[in-house]
Coordinates of C-alpha atoms and ligand atoms in Angstrom, one line a residue:
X1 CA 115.9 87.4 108.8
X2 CA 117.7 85.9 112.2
X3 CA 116.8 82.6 113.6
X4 CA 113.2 82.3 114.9
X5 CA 111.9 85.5 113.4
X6 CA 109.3 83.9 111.7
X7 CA 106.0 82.1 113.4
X8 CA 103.8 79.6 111.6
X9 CA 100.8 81.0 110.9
X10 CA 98.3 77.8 112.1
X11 CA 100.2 77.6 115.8
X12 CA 102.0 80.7 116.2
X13 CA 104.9 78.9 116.9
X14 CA 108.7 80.0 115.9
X15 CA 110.2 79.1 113.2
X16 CA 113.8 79.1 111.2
X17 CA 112.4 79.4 108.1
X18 CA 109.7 79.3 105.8
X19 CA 111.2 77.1 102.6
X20 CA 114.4 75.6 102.2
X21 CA 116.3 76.0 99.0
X22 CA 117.8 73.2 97.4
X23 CA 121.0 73.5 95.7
X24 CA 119.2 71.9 92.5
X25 CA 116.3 74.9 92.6
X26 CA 114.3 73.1 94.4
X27 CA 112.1 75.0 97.2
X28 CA 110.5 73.0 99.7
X29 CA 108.1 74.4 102.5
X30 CA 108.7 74.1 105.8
X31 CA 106.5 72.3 108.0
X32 CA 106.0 73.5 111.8
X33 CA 107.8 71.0 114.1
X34 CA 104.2 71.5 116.9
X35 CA 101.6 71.4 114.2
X36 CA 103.5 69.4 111.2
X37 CA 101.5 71.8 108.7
X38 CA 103.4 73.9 106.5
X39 CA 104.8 77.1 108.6
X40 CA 103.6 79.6 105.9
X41 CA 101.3 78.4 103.3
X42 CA 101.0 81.7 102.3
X43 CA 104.3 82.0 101.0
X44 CA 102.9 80.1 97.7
X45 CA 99.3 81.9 97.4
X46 CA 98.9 84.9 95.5
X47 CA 98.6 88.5 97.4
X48 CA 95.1 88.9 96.0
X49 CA 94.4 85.5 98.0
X50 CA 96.3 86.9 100.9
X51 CA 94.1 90.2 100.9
X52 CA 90.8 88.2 100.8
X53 CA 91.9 86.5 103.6
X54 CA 92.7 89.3 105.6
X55 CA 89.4 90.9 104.7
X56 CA 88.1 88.0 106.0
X57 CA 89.8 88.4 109.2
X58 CA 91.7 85.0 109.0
X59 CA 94.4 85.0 111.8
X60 CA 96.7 82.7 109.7
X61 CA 96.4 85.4 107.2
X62 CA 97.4 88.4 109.5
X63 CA 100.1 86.4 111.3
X64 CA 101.9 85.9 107.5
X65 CA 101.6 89.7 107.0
X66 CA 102.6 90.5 110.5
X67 CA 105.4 88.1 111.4
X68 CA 106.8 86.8 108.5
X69 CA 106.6 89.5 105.6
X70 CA 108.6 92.8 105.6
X71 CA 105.9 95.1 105.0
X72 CA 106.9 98.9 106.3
X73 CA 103.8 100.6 104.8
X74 CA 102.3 101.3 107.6
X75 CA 102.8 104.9 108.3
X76 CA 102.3 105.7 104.5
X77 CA 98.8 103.6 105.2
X78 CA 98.4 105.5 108.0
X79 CA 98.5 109.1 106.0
X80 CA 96.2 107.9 102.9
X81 CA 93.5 106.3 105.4
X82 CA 93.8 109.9 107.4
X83 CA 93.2 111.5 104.1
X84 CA 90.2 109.0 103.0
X85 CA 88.7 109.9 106.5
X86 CA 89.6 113.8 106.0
X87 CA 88.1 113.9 102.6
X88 CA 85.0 112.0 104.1
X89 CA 84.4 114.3 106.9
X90 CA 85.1 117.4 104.1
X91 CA 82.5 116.4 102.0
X92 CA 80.1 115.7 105.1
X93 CA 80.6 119.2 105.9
X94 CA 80.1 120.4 102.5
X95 CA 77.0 118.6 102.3
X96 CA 75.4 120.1 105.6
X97 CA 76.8 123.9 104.5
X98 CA 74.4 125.8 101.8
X99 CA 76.3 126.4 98.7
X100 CA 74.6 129.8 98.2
X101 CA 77.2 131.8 100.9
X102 CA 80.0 133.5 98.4
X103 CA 82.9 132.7 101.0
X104 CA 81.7 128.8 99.7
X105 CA 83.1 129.1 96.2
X106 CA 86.8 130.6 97.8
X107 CA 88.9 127.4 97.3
X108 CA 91.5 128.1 99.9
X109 CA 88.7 127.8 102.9
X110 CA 87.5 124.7 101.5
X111 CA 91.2 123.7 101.9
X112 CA 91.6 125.2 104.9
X113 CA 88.5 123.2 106.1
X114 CA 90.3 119.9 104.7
X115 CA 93.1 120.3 106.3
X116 CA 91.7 121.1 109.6
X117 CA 89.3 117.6 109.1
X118 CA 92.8 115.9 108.8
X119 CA 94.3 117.4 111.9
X120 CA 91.1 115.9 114.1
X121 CA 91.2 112.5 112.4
X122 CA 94.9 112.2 113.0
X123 CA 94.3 113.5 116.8
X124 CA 91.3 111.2 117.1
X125 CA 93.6 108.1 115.5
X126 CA 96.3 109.3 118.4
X127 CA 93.8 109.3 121.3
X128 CA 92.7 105.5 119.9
X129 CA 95.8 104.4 119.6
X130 CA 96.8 105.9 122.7
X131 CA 93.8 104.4 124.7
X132 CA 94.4 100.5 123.1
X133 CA 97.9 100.7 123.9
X134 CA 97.5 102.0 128.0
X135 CA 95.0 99.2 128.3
X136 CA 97.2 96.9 126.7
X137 CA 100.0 97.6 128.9
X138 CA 98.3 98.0 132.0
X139 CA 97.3 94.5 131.7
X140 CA 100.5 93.0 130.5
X141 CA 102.2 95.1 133.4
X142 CA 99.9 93.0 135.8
X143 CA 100.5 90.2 134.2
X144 CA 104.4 90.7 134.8
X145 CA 105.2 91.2 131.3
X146 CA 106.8 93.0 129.3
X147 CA 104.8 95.0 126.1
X148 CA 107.1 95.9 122.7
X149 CA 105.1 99.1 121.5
X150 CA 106.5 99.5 118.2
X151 CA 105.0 95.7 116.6
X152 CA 101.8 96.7 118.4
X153 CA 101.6 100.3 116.5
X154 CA 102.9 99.0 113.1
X155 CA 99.6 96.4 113.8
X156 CA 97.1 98.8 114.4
X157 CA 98.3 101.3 111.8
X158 CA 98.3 98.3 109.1
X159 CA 94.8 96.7 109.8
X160 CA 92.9 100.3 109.9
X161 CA 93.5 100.0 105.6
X162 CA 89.6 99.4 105.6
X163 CA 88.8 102.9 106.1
X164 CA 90.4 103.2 102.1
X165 CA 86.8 102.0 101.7
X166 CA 85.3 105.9 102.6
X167 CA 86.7 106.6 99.2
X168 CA 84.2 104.4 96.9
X169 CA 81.7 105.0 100.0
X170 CA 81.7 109.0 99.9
X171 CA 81.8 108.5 95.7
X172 CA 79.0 106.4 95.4
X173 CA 77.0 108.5 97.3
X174 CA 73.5 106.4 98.0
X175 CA 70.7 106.4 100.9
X176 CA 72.5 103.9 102.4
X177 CA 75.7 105.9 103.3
X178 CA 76.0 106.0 107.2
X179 CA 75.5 102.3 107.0
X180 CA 78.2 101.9 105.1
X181 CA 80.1 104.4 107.2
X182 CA 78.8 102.6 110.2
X183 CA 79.8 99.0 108.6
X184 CA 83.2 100.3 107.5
X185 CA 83.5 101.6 111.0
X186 CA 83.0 98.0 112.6
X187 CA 84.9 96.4 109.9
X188 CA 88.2 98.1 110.8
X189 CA 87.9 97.3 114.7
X190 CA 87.3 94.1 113.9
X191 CA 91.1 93.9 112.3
X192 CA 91.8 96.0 114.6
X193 CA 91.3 93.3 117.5
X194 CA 92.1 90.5 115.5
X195 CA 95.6 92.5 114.7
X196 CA 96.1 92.6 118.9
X197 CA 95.2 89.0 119.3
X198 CA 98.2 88.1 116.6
X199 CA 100.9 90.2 118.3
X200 CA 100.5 89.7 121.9
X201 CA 99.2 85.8 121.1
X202 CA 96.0 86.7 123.7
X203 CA 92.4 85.9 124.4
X204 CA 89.6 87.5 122.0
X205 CA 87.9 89.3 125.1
X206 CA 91.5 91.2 126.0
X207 CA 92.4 92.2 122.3
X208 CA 88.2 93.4 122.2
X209 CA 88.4 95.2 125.6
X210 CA 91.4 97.3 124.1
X211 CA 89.5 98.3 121.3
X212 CA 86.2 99.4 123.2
X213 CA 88.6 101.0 125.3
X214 CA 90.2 103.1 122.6
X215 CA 86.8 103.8 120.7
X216 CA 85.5 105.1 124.2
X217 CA 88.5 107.4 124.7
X218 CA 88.3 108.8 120.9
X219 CA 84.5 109.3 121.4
X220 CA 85.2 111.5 124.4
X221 CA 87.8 113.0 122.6
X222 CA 85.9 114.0 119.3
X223 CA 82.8 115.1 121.9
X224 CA 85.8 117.4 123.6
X225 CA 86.5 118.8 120.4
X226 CA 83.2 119.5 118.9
X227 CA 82.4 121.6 122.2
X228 CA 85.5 123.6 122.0
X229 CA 84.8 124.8 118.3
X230 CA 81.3 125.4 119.3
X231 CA 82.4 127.3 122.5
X232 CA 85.2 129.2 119.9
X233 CA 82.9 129.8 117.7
X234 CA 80.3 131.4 120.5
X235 CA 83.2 133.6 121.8
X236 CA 84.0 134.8 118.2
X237 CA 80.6 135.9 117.1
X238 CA 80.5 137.6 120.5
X239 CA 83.6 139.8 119.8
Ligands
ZN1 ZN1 102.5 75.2 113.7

């Protein structure tokens, strides 16, 4: 990586490097020149660790996976936590149809209906991400700074990997469900916001006021949507 591409993950401060290599094999960590703790002390944990404390919402955590690792999953994250959310809102749908009408048992409309469940959760994801990142740089435009959009969107994308958790949610079916839903939900704003505060390096309430922002904005949206199909669906049964 070039010169001050990396930031220690304790004061968010730039740094060279992250270990220096000794010509004997050798490695020794760097430590921060503002903090004097070790730039990346994730560099020596294992990724299980690393994962933990990202669950946990650690910042150090998400600035060692955001600055100073190489991770371009995100739009491959993106897809599969589209697909968990698809297959969740499927399987909803299933649930609240009776299984009795014959059309039910045709595997292509069930398909059909998947796919369609994946076309709103990606336009839903758009309109959130859309709405986070208008706030974001309305305020940084006021602020008389510039906003780089790409980090920002490879931030969001990453921390949404809670919603992998529908998976085991919608499997384990139980009475408690929509909590988990709800808890899942809350979880992933949460990284969400914490994922803002890394990157732009600002206050909790901005990075949260972002994030209510884009929930708002993907509310109205799925509200929009679920009065056009029923207004489509009133027009068709009219013809
Ligand atoms: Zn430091």
């Amino acid at each position: 990586m070039a010169p001050g591409l990396f930031k220690c993950v304790e004061c968010n401060e730039d740094a060279n490097e992250l270990h220096r290599d000794y010509s004997n094999g050798i490695l020794k960590i760097t430590i921060c020149k503002s903090c004097k703790k070790p730039v990346d002390k994730y560099i020596e944990y294992d990724p299980v660790i690393v994962l933990i404390d990202a669950t946990l919402c650690k910042i150090q955590a998400f600035r060692h996976i955001l600055f100073n690792t190489e991770i371009n999953i995100h739009w491959k994250l993106c897809v599969f936590c589209l697909l968990c959310e698809a297959y969740l809102r499927w399987s909803l749908l299933q649930g609240s149809q009776p299984s009795n009408d014959p059309a039910d048992i045709i595997r292509y409309t069930k398909e059909w209906e998947f796919y369609c469940m994946f076309a709103v959760a990606a336009l839903e994801l758009s309109v959130f991400c859309a709405g986070v990142l208008f706030v974001l740089w309305t305020t940084q435009r006021c602020c008389g700074s510039s906003l780089k959009l790409a980090p920002l969107l490879k931030a969001l994308l990453l921390s949404g990997y809670g919603k992998v958790l529908l998976i085991p949610a919608v499997i384990w079916e139980h009475d408690f469900s929509p909590l988990c839903f709800s808890l899942i939900r809350l979880f992933v704003l949460t990284s969400n916001s914490q994922a803002i505060r890394v990157i732009l390096n600002c206050s909790r309430r901005l990075s949260l006021l972002a994030v209510c922002s884009g929930l708002l904005l993907e509310t109205w949206a799925a509200r929009a949507l679920k009065t056009l199909q029923v207004c489509s669906q009133d027009y068709l049964s009219m013809l």
